[in-house]
PDB file of N, CA and C in Angstrom:
ATOM      1  N   LYS A   3      -7.815  11.560   9.086  1.00 51.00           N
ATOM      2  CA  LYS A   3      -6.807  10.940   9.545  1.00 51.00           C
ATOM      3  C   LYS A   3      -6.803   9.381  10.434  1.00 51.00           C
ATOM      4  N   GLN A   4      -8.467   9.886  11.674  1.00 54.00           N
ATOM      5  CA  GLN A   4      -9.238   8.522  12.244  1.00 54.00           C
ATOM      6  C   GLN A   4      -9.556   7.559  11.522  1.00 54.00           C
ATOM      7  N   TRP A   5      -9.493   7.365  10.305  1.00 51.00           N
ATOM      8  CA  TRP A   5      -9.723   6.372  10.015  1.00 51.00           C
ATOM      9  C   TRP A   5      -8.103   5.223   9.506  1.00 51.00           C
ATOM     10  N   TYR A   6      -7.258   6.273   8.886  1.00 49.00           N
ATOM     11  CA  TYR A   6      -6.121   5.502   8.501  1.00 49.00           C
ATOM     12  C   TYR A   6      -5.085   5.163  10.210  1.00 49.00           C
ATOM     13  N   GLN A   7      -5.258   5.800  11.109  1.00 48.00           N
ATOM     14  CA  GLN A   7      -4.459   5.694  12.060  1.00 48.00           C
ATOM     15  C   GLN A   7      -5.354   4.080  12.713  1.00 48.00           C
ATOM     16  N   ARG A   8      -6.417   3.919  12.246  1.00 50.00           N
ATOM     17  CA  ARG A   8      -7.407   2.807  12.720  1.00 50.00           C
ATOM     18  C   ARG A   8      -7.161   1.682  12.175  1.00 50.00           C
ATOM     19  N   ARG A   9      -6.486   1.830  10.983  1.00 48.00           N
ATOM     20  CA  ARG A   9      -6.624   0.456   9.592  1.00 48.00           C
ATOM     21  C   ARG A   9      -4.741   0.571  10.416  1.00 48.00           C
ATOM     22  N   VAL A  10      -4.088   1.461  10.115  1.00 44.00           N
ATOM     23  CA  VAL A  10      -2.693   1.149  10.255  1.00 44.00           C
ATOM     24  C   VAL A  10      -2.750   0.158  11.457  1.00 44.00           C
ATOM     25  N   ARG A  11      -2.810   0.561  13.188  1.00 46.00           N
ATOM     26  CA  ARG A  11      -2.714  -0.366  13.767  1.00 46.00           C
ATOM     27  C   ARG A  11      -2.896  -1.918  13.620  1.00 46.00           C
ATOM     28  N   GLY A  12      -4.509  -1.336  12.993  1.00 42.00           N
ATOM     29  CA  GLY A  12      -5.412  -2.247  12.998  1.00 42.00           C
ATOM     30  C   GLY A  12      -4.591  -3.582  11.889  1.00 42.00           C
ATOM     31  N   GLU A  13      -3.744  -3.260  11.618  1.00 51.00           N
ATOM     32  CA  GLU A  13      -3.329  -3.825  10.558  1.00 51.00           C
ATOM     33  C   GLU A  13      -1.387  -4.552  10.510  1.00 51.00           C
ATOM     34  N   GLY A  14      -1.474  -3.764  11.987  1.00 52.00           N
ATOM     35  CA  GLY A  14      -0.010  -3.433  12.321  1.00 52.00           C
ATOM     36  C   GLY A  14       1.269  -3.247  11.121  1.00 52.00           C
ATOM     37  N   GLY A  15       0.733  -2.429  10.231  1.00 59.00           N
ATOM     38  CA  GLY A  15       2.104  -1.801   9.138  1.00 59.00           C
ATOM     39  C   GLY A  15       1.846  -2.433   8.404  1.00 59.00           C
ATOM     40  N   VAL A  16       1.414  -3.512   8.483  1.00 69.00           N
ATOM     41  CA  VAL A  16       2.478  -4.290   7.372  1.00 69.00           C
ATOM     42  C   VAL A  16       1.870  -4.394   6.349  1.00 69.00           C
ATOM     43  N   ARG A  17       0.684  -4.560   5.798  1.00 70.00           N
ATOM     44  CA  ARG A  17      -0.545  -4.493   4.545  1.00 70.00           C
ATOM     45  C   ARG A  17      -0.668  -3.662   4.207  1.00 70.00           C
ATOM     46  N   THR A  18       0.140  -3.194   2.930  1.00 72.00           N
ATOM     47  CA  THR A  18      -0.359  -1.770   2.799  1.00 72.00           C
ATOM     48  C   THR A  18      -0.282  -1.902   1.247  1.00 72.00           C
ATOM     49  N   PRO A  19      -1.621  -1.419   0.713  1.00 72.00           N
ATOM     50  CA  PRO A  19      -1.485  -0.901  -1.477  1.00 72.00           C
ATOM     51  C   PRO A  19      -0.255  -1.075  -1.726  1.00 72.00           C
ATOM     52  N   ALA A  20      -0.654  -1.037  -3.027  1.00 75.00           N
ATOM     53  CA  ALA A  20       1.079  -1.056  -4.482  1.00 75.00           C
ATOM     54  C   ALA A  20       0.220  -1.474  -5.098  1.00 75.00           C
ATOM     55  N   PHE A  21       0.505  -0.997  -6.380  1.00 74.00           N
ATOM     56  CA  PHE A  21      -0.133  -2.009  -7.536  1.00 74.00           C
ATOM     57  C   PHE A  21       1.392  -2.063  -8.829  1.00 74.00           C
ATOM     58  N   LEU A  22       1.450  -2.627 -10.029  1.00 76.00           N
ATOM     59  CA  LEU A  22       1.973  -2.770 -10.717  1.00 76.00           C
ATOM     60  C   LEU A  22       1.033  -2.431 -12.410  1.00 76.00           C
ATOM     61  N   TYR A  23       2.047  -2.140 -12.587  1.00 75.00           N
ATOM     62  CA  TYR A  23       0.949  -1.894 -14.736  1.00 75.00           C
ATOM     63  C   TYR A  23       2.012  -2.183 -14.763  1.00 75.00           C
ATOM     64  N   SER A  24       1.494  -2.180 -16.178  1.00 74.00           N
ATOM     65  CA  SER A  24       1.573  -2.243 -17.944  1.00 74.00           C
ATOM     66  C   SER A  24       1.461  -2.745 -18.854  1.00 74.00           C
ATOM     67  N   GLU A  25       1.183  -1.832 -19.831  1.00 78.00           N
ATOM     68  CA  GLU A  25       0.798  -1.953 -20.967  1.00 78.00           C
ATOM     69  C   GLU A  25       0.623  -3.340 -21.976  1.00 78.00           C
ATOM     70  N   ASN A  26       1.445  -3.804 -21.617  1.00 73.00           N
ATOM     71  CA  ASN A  26       2.180  -5.009 -21.832  1.00 73.00           C
ATOM     72  C   ASN A  26       1.012  -6.203 -21.555  1.00 73.00           C
ATOM     73  N   LYS A  27      -0.186  -6.334 -21.742  1.00 72.00           N
ATOM     74  CA  LYS A  27      -1.357  -6.795 -21.223  1.00 72.00           C
ATOM     75  C   LYS A  27      -0.482  -8.693 -21.111  1.00 72.00           C
ATOM     76  N   ASP A  28       0.238  -9.202 -21.470  1.00 71.00           N
ATOM     77  CA  ASP A  28       0.496 -10.503 -21.867  1.00 71.00           C
ATOM     78  C   ASP A  28       1.496 -10.737 -20.398  1.00 71.00           C
ATOM     79  N   ILE A  29       2.563  -9.744 -20.171  1.00 69.00           N
ATOM     80  CA  ILE A  29       3.148  -9.494 -18.943  1.00 69.00           C
ATOM     81  C   ILE A  29       2.723  -9.738 -17.841  1.00 69.00           C
ATOM     82  N   LEU A  30       1.807  -8.652 -17.956  1.00 71.00           N
ATOM     83  CA  LEU A  30       0.695  -8.369 -16.114  1.00 71.00           C
ATOM     84  C   LEU A  30      -0.503  -9.239 -16.366  1.00 71.00           C
ATOM     85  N   VAL A  31      -0.085 -10.118 -16.675  1.00 69.00           N
ATOM     86  CA  VAL A  31      -1.914 -12.209 -16.206  1.00 69.00           C
ATOM     87  C   VAL A  31      -2.318 -11.431 -14.813  1.00 69.00           C
ATOM     88  N   ARG A  32      -2.245 -11.249 -13.900  1.00 66.00           N
ATOM     89  CA  ARG A  32      -2.285 -11.811 -12.238  1.00 66.00           C
ATOM     90  C   ARG A  32      -3.449 -10.113 -12.423  1.00 66.00           C
ATOM     91  N   ARG A  33      -4.197 -10.316 -11.726  1.00 66.00           N
ATOM     92  CA  ARG A  33      -4.933  -9.116 -11.446  1.00 66.00           C
ATOM     93  C   ARG A  33      -5.917  -9.091  -9.888  1.00 66.00           C
ATOM     94  N   GLY A  34      -5.900  -7.193  -9.468  1.00 69.00           N
ATOM     95  CA  GLY A  34      -7.120  -8.213  -8.692  1.00 69.00           C
ATOM     96  C   GLY A  34      -6.210  -8.176  -6.970  1.00 69.00           C
ATOM     97  N   ARG A  35      -6.624  -7.813  -5.976  1.00 72.00           N
ATOM     98  CA  ARG A  35      -6.302  -8.583  -4.490  1.00 72.00           C
ATOM     99  C   ARG A  35      -5.354 -10.407  -4.262  1.00 72.00           C
ATOM    100  N   THR A  36      -3.987  -9.106  -3.685  1.00 75.00           N
ATOM    101  CA  THR A  36      -3.224 -10.893  -3.557  1.00 75.00           C
ATOM    102  C   THR A  36      -3.223 -11.132  -2.043  1.00 75.00           C
ATOM    103  N   ALA A  37      -3.350 -12.135  -1.374  1.00 76.00           N
ATOM    104  CA  ALA A  37      -2.868 -12.375   0.109  1.00 76.00           C
ATOM    105  C   ALA A  37      -1.276 -12.964   0.748  1.00 76.00           C
ATOM    106  N   CYS A  38      -0.478 -12.953  -1.204  1.00 81.00           N
ATOM    107  CA  CYS A  38       0.457 -13.115  -0.967  1.00 81.00           C
ATOM    108  C   CYS A  38       1.612 -12.324   0.378  1.00 81.00           C
ATOM    109  N   TYR A  39       2.378 -12.523   0.329  1.00 83.00           N
ATOM    110  CA  TYR A  39       3.395 -11.764   1.550  1.00 83.00           C
ATOM    111  C   TYR A  39       4.248 -11.224   0.089  1.00 83.00           C
ATOM    112  N   VAL A  40       4.889  -9.944  -0.521  1.00 84.00           N
ATOM    113  CA  VAL A  40       6.453  -8.904  -0.878  1.00 84.00           C
ATOM    114  C   VAL A  40       6.629  -8.239  -0.055  1.00 84.00           C
ATOM    115  N   HIS A  41       8.077  -9.089   0.093  1.00 85.00           N
ATOM    116  CA  HIS A  41       9.039  -7.373   1.550  1.00 85.00           C
ATOM    117  C   HIS A  41       9.239  -7.441   0.371  1.00 85.00           C
ATOM    118  N   ILE A  42      10.093  -6.444   0.655  1.00 85.00           N
ATOM    119  CA  ILE A  42      10.872  -4.688  -0.367  1.00 85.00           C
ATOM    120  C   ILE A  42      12.381  -5.286  -0.522  1.00 85.00           C
ATOM    121  N   VAL A  43      12.269  -6.200   0.553  1.00 87.00           N
ATOM    122  CA  VAL A  43      13.554  -7.372  -0.123  1.00 87.00           C
ATOM    123  C   VAL A  43      13.845  -8.179  -1.591  1.00 87.00           C
ATOM    124  N   ASP A  44      12.707  -8.130  -1.705  1.00 89.00           N
ATOM    125  CA  ASP A  44      12.208  -9.461  -2.505  1.00 89.00           C
ATOM    126  C   ASP A  44      11.835  -8.299  -3.894  1.00 89.00           C
ATOM    127  N   TRP A  45      12.155  -6.823  -4.300  1.00 88.00           N
ATOM    128  CA  TRP A  45      12.110  -6.274  -5.648  1.00 88.00           C
ATOM    129  C   TRP A  45      13.616  -6.007  -5.849  1.00 88.00           C
ATOM    130  N   PHE A  46      14.266  -6.313  -5.179  1.00 89.00           N
ATOM    131  CA  PHE A  46      15.832  -6.833  -6.508  1.00 89.00           C
ATOM    132  C   PHE A  46      15.727  -7.843  -6.568  1.00 89.00           C
ATOM    133  N   ASN A  47      15.996  -9.358  -6.370  1.00 89.00           N
ATOM    134  CA  ASN A  47      16.064 -10.193  -6.688  1.00 89.00           C
ATOM    135  C   ASN A  47      13.935  -9.820  -8.563  1.00 89.00           C
ATOM    136  N   THR A  48      13.433  -9.701  -8.588  1.00 87.00           N
ATOM    137  CA  THR A  48      12.363  -9.847  -8.757  1.00 87.00           C
ATOM    138  C   THR A  48      12.808  -8.792 -10.538  1.00 87.00           C
ATOM    139  N   LEU A  49      13.085  -7.645  -9.835  1.00 86.00           N
ATOM    140  CA  LEU A  49      13.541  -6.611 -10.842  1.00 86.00           C
ATOM    141  C   LEU A  49      15.616  -7.014 -11.725  1.00 86.00           C
ATOM    142  N   VAL A  50      15.740  -8.222 -11.028  1.00 87.00           N
ATOM    143  CA  VAL A  50      16.598  -8.387 -11.755  1.00 87.00           C
ATOM    144  C   VAL A  50      16.347  -9.269 -12.841  1.00 87.00           C
ATOM    145  N   ASN A  51      15.159 -10.242 -12.562  1.00 86.00           N
ATOM    146  CA  ASN A  51      14.692 -11.336 -12.900  1.00 86.00           C
ATOM    147  C   ASN A  51      14.534 -10.038 -14.531  1.00 86.00           C
ATOM    148  N   ILE A  52      13.460  -9.323 -14.622  1.00 82.00           N
ATOM    149  CA  ILE A  52      12.601  -8.441 -15.462  1.00 82.00           C
ATOM    150  C   ILE A  52      13.196  -8.348 -15.871  1.00 82.00           C
ATOM    151  N   SER A  53      15.298  -7.264 -15.083  1.00 82.00           N
ATOM    152  CA  SER A  53      15.408  -6.723 -17.107  1.00 82.00           C
ATOM    153  C   SER A  53      16.802  -7.418 -17.245  1.00 82.00           C
ATOM    154  N   GLY A  54      17.226  -8.378 -17.863  1.00 84.00           N
ATOM    155  CA  GLY A  54      17.811  -9.785 -17.785  1.00 84.00           C
ATOM    156  C   GLY A  54      17.742 -10.922 -17.472  1.00 84.00           C
ATOM    157  N   GLY A  55      18.095 -10.840 -15.795  1.00 85.00           N
ATOM    158  CA  GLY A  55      18.671 -12.186 -15.610  1.00 85.00           C
ATOM    159  C   GLY A  55      20.239 -12.096 -14.919  1.00 85.00           C
ATOM    160  N   TRP A  56      20.829 -12.853 -13.949  1.00 85.00           N
ATOM    161  CA  TRP A  56      22.091 -12.389 -12.549  1.00 85.00           C
ATOM    162  C   TRP A  56      22.528 -12.573 -14.381  1.00 85.00           C
ATOM    163  N   GLU A  57      22.685 -13.316 -15.575  1.00 88.00           N
ATOM    164  CA  GLU A  57      23.995 -13.388 -16.216  1.00 88.00           C
ATOM    165  C   GLU A  57      23.712 -11.704 -17.430  1.00 88.00           C
ATOM    166  N   GLU A  58      23.086 -11.377 -17.640  1.00 87.00           N
ATOM    167  CA  GLU A  58      23.017  -9.986 -17.866  1.00 87.00           C
ATOM    168  C   GLU A  58      23.542  -9.042 -17.007  1.00 87.00           C
ATOM    169  N   PHE A  59      22.829  -8.868 -15.250  1.00 83.00           N
ATOM    170  CA  PHE A  59      23.854  -8.601 -14.061  1.00 83.00           C
ATOM    171  C   PHE A  59      24.933  -8.563 -14.874  1.00 83.00           C
ATOM    172  N   SER A  60      25.932  -8.829 -14.336  1.00 88.00           N
ATOM    173  CA  SER A  60      27.568  -9.966 -14.461  1.00 88.00           C
ATOM    174  C   SER A  60      28.063  -9.144 -15.254  1.00 88.00           C
ATOM    175  N   ASN A  61      27.041  -9.256 -16.697  1.00 89.00           N
ATOM    176  CA  ASN A  61      28.200  -8.540 -18.194  1.00 89.00           C
ATOM    177  C   ASN A  61      28.545  -7.678 -18.600  1.00 89.00           C
ATOM    178  N   ASN A  62      26.700  -6.784 -17.269  1.00 88.00           N
ATOM    179  CA  ASN A  62      26.650  -5.242 -18.015  1.00 88.00           C
ATOM    180  C   ASN A  62      28.235  -4.812 -16.393  1.00 88.00           C
ATOM    181  N   SER A  63      28.107  -5.291 -15.687  1.00 87.00           N
ATOM    182  CA  SER A  63      28.245  -4.533 -14.315  1.00 87.00           C
ATOM    183  C   SER A  63      29.459  -4.803 -14.080  1.00 87.00           C
ATOM    184  N   GLY A  64      29.814  -6.162 -14.371  1.00 88.00           N
ATOM    185  CA  GLY A  64      31.384  -6.639 -13.734  1.00 88.00           C
ATOM    186  C   GLY A  64      31.906  -7.604 -12.899  1.00 88.00           C
ATOM    187  N   GLN A  65      30.865  -7.645 -11.998  1.00 87.00           N
ATOM    188  CA  GLN A  65      30.292  -8.145 -11.192  1.00 87.00           C
ATOM    189  C   GLN A  65      29.613  -9.638 -10.634  1.00 87.00           C
ATOM    190  N   ALA A  66      30.213 -10.601 -10.288  1.00 86.00           N
ATOM    191  CA  ALA A  66      29.508 -11.923  -9.822  1.00 86.00           C
ATOM    192  C   ALA A  66      28.383 -11.650  -8.983  1.00 86.00           C
ATOM    193  N   PRO A  67      27.129 -12.100  -9.535  1.00 82.00           N
ATOM    194  CA  PRO A  67      26.099 -12.301  -8.582  1.00 82.00           C
ATOM    195  C   PRO A  67      26.268 -12.609  -6.987  1.00 82.00           C
ATOM    196  N   PRO A  68      25.923 -11.775  -6.490  1.00 83.00           N
ATOM    197  CA  PRO A  68      25.403 -12.603  -4.598  1.00 83.00           C
ATOM    198  C   PRO A  68      26.119 -14.316  -4.553  1.00 83.00           C
ATOM    199  N   ASP A  69      26.575 -15.194  -3.292  1.00 82.00           N
ATOM    200  CA  ASP A  69      26.191 -15.932  -2.683  1.00 82.00           C
ATOM    201  C   ASP A  69      24.837 -16.504  -2.489  1.00 82.00           C
ATOM    202  N   SER A  70      23.925 -15.910  -1.936  1.00 84.00           N
ATOM    203  CA  SER A  70      22.641 -15.608  -1.032  1.00 84.00           C
ATOM    204  C   SER A  70      22.118 -14.628  -0.616  1.00 84.00           C
ATOM    205  N   LEU A  71      21.107 -14.050  -0.532  1.00 83.00           N
ATOM    206  CA  LEU A  71      20.152 -14.154  -0.623  1.00 83.00           C
ATOM    207  C   LEU A  71      18.996 -13.965   0.141  1.00 83.00           C
ATOM    208  N   ASP A  72      17.781 -13.093   0.380  1.00 85.00           N
ATOM    209  CA  ASP A  72      17.492 -12.442   1.373  1.00 85.00           C
ATOM    210  C   ASP A  72      16.146 -13.197   0.465  1.00 85.00           C
ATOM    211  N   SER A  73      16.647 -11.904  -0.796  1.00 89.00           N
ATOM    212  CA  SER A  73      15.132 -11.187  -1.542  1.00 89.00           C
ATOM    213  C   SER A  73      15.118 -12.914  -2.629  1.00 89.00           C
ATOM    214  N   ILE A  74      13.652 -12.529  -2.467  1.00 89.00           N
ATOM    215  CA  ILE A  74      12.568 -13.945  -3.573  1.00 89.00           C
ATOM    216  C   ILE A  74      11.793 -13.495  -5.132  1.00 89.00           C
ATOM    217  N   ASP A  75      12.754 -13.998  -6.028  1.00 88.00           N
ATOM    218  CA  ASP A  75      11.738 -13.634  -7.400  1.00 88.00           C
ATOM    219  C   ASP A  75      10.492 -13.748  -6.716  1.00 88.00           C
ATOM    220  N   GLN A  76       9.778 -12.675  -7.143  1.00 87.00           N
ATOM    221  CA  GLN A  76       9.062 -13.057  -7.379  1.00 87.00           C
ATOM    222  C   GLN A  76       7.912 -13.081  -9.078  1.00 87.00           C
ATOM    223  N   THR A  77       8.586 -13.147  -9.923  1.00 84.00           N
ATOM    224  CA  THR A  77       8.087 -12.935 -11.474  1.00 84.00           C
ATOM    225  C   THR A  77       7.502 -13.701 -11.473  1.00 84.00           C
ATOM    226  N   SER A  78       7.133 -14.913 -11.692  1.00 83.00           N
ATOM    227  CA  SER A  78       6.836 -15.574 -11.641  1.00 83.00           C
ATOM    228  C   SER A  78       5.130 -15.325 -11.190  1.00 83.00           C
ATOM    229  N   TYR A  79       4.998 -15.473 -10.309  1.00 82.00           N
ATOM    230  CA  TYR A  79       3.946 -15.238  -8.476  1.00 82.00           C
ATOM    231  C   TYR A  79       2.810 -13.887  -9.225  1.00 82.00           C
ATOM    232  N   LEU A  80       3.999 -12.756  -9.130  1.00 80.00           N
ATOM    233  CA  LEU A  80       3.690 -11.440  -9.542  1.00 80.00           C
ATOM    234  C   LEU A  80       2.959 -11.296 -11.562  1.00 80.00           C
ATOM    235  N   LEU A  81       4.108 -11.127 -12.135  1.00 78.00           N
ATOM    236  CA  LEU A  81       3.666 -11.082 -13.829  1.00 78.00           C
ATOM    237  C   LEU A  81       2.868 -12.125 -14.135  1.00 78.00           C
ATOM    238  N   MET A  82       4.275 -12.996 -14.884  1.00 70.00           N
ATOM    239  CA  MET A  82       3.418 -14.314 -15.529  1.00 70.00           C
ATOM    240  C   MET A  82       2.084 -15.216 -14.813  1.00 70.00           C
ATOM    241  N   GLY A  83       1.997 -14.423 -13.792  1.00 70.00           N
ATOM    242  CA  GLY A  83       0.237 -15.644 -12.973  1.00 70.00           C
ATOM    243  C   GLY A  83       1.243 -17.024 -13.474  1.00 70.00           C
ATOM    244  N   GLU A  84       2.337 -17.820 -12.853  1.00 75.00           N
ATOM    245  CA  GLU A  84       2.745 -19.344 -13.537  1.00 75.00           C
ATOM    246  C   GLU A  84       2.519 -20.073 -12.949  1.00 75.00           C
ATOM    247  N   THR A  85       2.005 -19.429 -11.329  1.00 77.00           N
ATOM    248  CA  THR A  85       1.530 -20.532 -10.274  1.00 77.00           C
ATOM    249  C   THR A  85       0.993 -19.483  -9.326  1.00 77.00           C
ATOM    250  N   ASP A  86       0.202 -20.529  -8.429  1.00 78.00           N
ATOM    251  CA  ASP A  86      -0.281 -19.290  -7.852  1.00 78.00           C
ATOM    252  C   ASP A  86      -0.123 -19.552  -6.218  1.00 78.00           C
ATOM    253  N   GLU A  87       1.236 -20.493  -6.119  1.00 83.00           N
ATOM    254  CA  GLU A  87       1.554 -20.453  -5.048  1.00 83.00           C
ATOM    255  C   GLU A  87       2.481 -19.262  -4.833  1.00 83.00           C
ATOM    256  N   CYS A  88       2.325 -19.236  -3.263  1.00 85.00           N
ATOM    257  CA  CYS A  88       2.510 -17.293  -2.743  1.00 85.00           C
ATOM    258  C   CYS A  88       4.538 -18.060  -2.676  1.00 85.00           C
ATOM    259  N   PRO A  89       5.453 -17.776  -3.486  1.00 87.00           N
ATOM    260  CA  PRO A  89       6.806 -17.084  -2.584  1.00 87.00           C
ATOM    261  C   PRO A  89       7.004 -17.375  -1.833  1.00 87.00           C
ATOM    262  N   ARG A  90       6.796 -16.007  -1.076  1.00 87.00           N
ATOM    263  CA  ARG A  90       7.410 -15.963   0.695  1.00 87.00           C
ATOM    264  C   ARG A  90       6.623 -16.197   1.096  1.00 87.00           C
ATOM    265  N   ARG A  91       6.775 -17.382   2.107  1.00 85.00           N
ATOM    266  CA  ARG A  91       5.578 -18.033   2.815  1.00 85.00           C
ATOM    267  C   ARG A  91       5.617 -17.308   5.052  1.00 85.00           C
ATOM    268  N   GLU A  92       6.332 -16.477   4.885  1.00 84.00           N
ATOM    269  CA  GLU A  92       7.071 -15.650   6.586  1.00 84.00           C
ATOM    270  C   GLU A  92       7.309 -14.073   6.318  1.00 84.00           C
ATOM    271  N   ILE A  93       7.289 -13.536   6.812  1.00 83.00           N
ATOM    272  CA  ILE A  93       8.039 -12.509   7.108  1.00 83.00           C
ATOM    273  C   ILE A  93       8.662 -11.782   7.776  1.00 83.00           C
ATOM    274  N   MET A  94       9.615 -11.825   8.462  1.00 80.00           N
ATOM    275  CA  MET A  94      10.544 -11.063   9.975  1.00 80.00           C
ATOM    276  C   MET A  94       9.511  -9.400   9.790  1.00 80.00           C
ATOM    277  N   LEU A  95       9.225  -9.852  10.878  1.00 78.00           N
ATOM    278  CA  LEU A  95       8.752  -7.739  11.221  1.00 78.00           C
ATOM    279  C   LEU A  95       9.682  -7.602  12.397  1.00 78.00           C
ATOM    280  N   HIS A  96      10.710  -8.309  12.859  1.00 79.00           N
ATOM    281  CA  HIS A  96      11.587  -7.387  14.482  1.00 79.00           C
ATOM    282  C   HIS A  96      11.830  -8.421  15.278  1.00 79.00           C
ATOM    283  N   ILE A  97      13.581  -8.299  15.513  1.00 84.00           N
ATOM    284  CA  ILE A  97      13.971  -9.017  16.327  1.00 84.00           C
ATOM    285  C   ILE A  97      15.093  -8.082  16.911  1.00 84.00           C
ATOM    286  N   ASP A  98      14.974  -8.838  18.220  1.00 86.00           N
ATOM    287  CA  ASP A  98      14.951  -7.351  19.377  1.00 86.00           C
ATOM    288  C   ASP A  98      16.322  -8.022  20.182  1.00 86.00           C
ATOM    289  N   PRO A  99      17.338  -8.360  19.979  1.00 89.00           N
ATOM    290  CA  PRO A  99      18.429  -8.921  20.681  1.00 89.00           C
ATOM    291  C   PRO A  99      19.169  -8.799  21.864  1.00 89.00           C
ATOM    292  N   ILE A 100      19.194  -7.809  22.579  1.00 91.00           N
ATOM    293  CA  ILE A 100      18.082  -7.041  23.629  1.00 91.00           C
ATOM    294  C   ILE A 100      17.629  -8.388  25.001  1.00 91.00           C
ATOM    295  N   MET A 101      16.233  -8.323  24.670  1.00 87.00           N
ATOM    296  CA  MET A 101      15.586  -9.169  25.506  1.00 87.00           C
ATOM    297  C   MET A 101      15.101 -10.753  23.927  1.00 87.00           C
ATOM    298  N   ARG A 102      15.821 -10.733  23.524  1.00 88.00           N
ATOM    299  CA  ARG A 102      15.724 -12.377  23.037  1.00 88.00           C
ATOM    300  C   ARG A 102      14.414 -12.715  22.037  1.00 88.00           C
ATOM    301  N   VAL A 103      13.786 -11.296  21.659  1.00 86.00           N
ATOM    302  CA  VAL A 103      12.590 -11.746  21.296  1.00 86.00           C
ATOM    303  C   VAL A 103      12.201 -11.346  19.662  1.00 86.00           C
ATOM    304  N   ALA A 104      11.864 -12.097  18.955  1.00 83.00           N
ATOM    305  CA  ALA A 104      11.679 -12.095  17.466  1.00 83.00           C
ATOM    306  C   ALA A 104       9.368 -11.294  16.842  1.00 83.00           C
ATOM    307  N   GLY A 105       9.808 -11.072  15.906  1.00 81.00           N
ATOM    308  CA  GLY A 105       8.004 -11.308  15.690  1.00 81.00           C
ATOM    309  C   GLY A 105       7.922 -11.593  13.703  1.00 81.00           C
ATOM    310  N   TYR A 106       7.292 -12.314  13.421  1.00 78.00           N
ATOM    311  CA  TYR A 106       6.914 -12.032  12.231  1.00 78.00           C
ATOM    312  C   TYR A 106       6.145 -12.798  12.027  1.00 78.00           C
ATOM    313  N   ILE A 107       5.459 -13.347  10.587  1.00 79.00           N
ATOM    314  CA  ILE A 107       4.112 -13.456  10.065  1.00 79.00           C
ATOM    315  C   ILE A 107       4.652 -15.090   9.571  1.00 79.00           C
ATOM    316  N   HIS A 108       3.322 -15.689   9.596  1.00 76.00           N
ATOM    317  CA  HIS A 108       3.413 -17.058   9.182  1.00 76.00           C
ATOM    318  C   HIS A 108       2.494 -17.305   8.182  1.00 76.00           C
TER     319      HIS A 108
END
């Protein structure tokens, strides 16, 4: 328990272990660790792309795609290995409107 608490405090609770699995070896090309940031909101755009994209979303739901999203599609980096450049360069951690301060990693 102490090791876990020390590790979470040392990392600021930002880096969390995660994994991707696919039986299709052609899709999941990238293996090992990455230093790139993936925010929880990025999964929305990434999963929409994997499941057919925004056109398929519109056809099935009858709704237009959102005009703007904070979500970044991570498919080309995480799955296809098409790029070595990280799609997300910074992550907002905290905004305090009272004290007018914010914390982010870049």
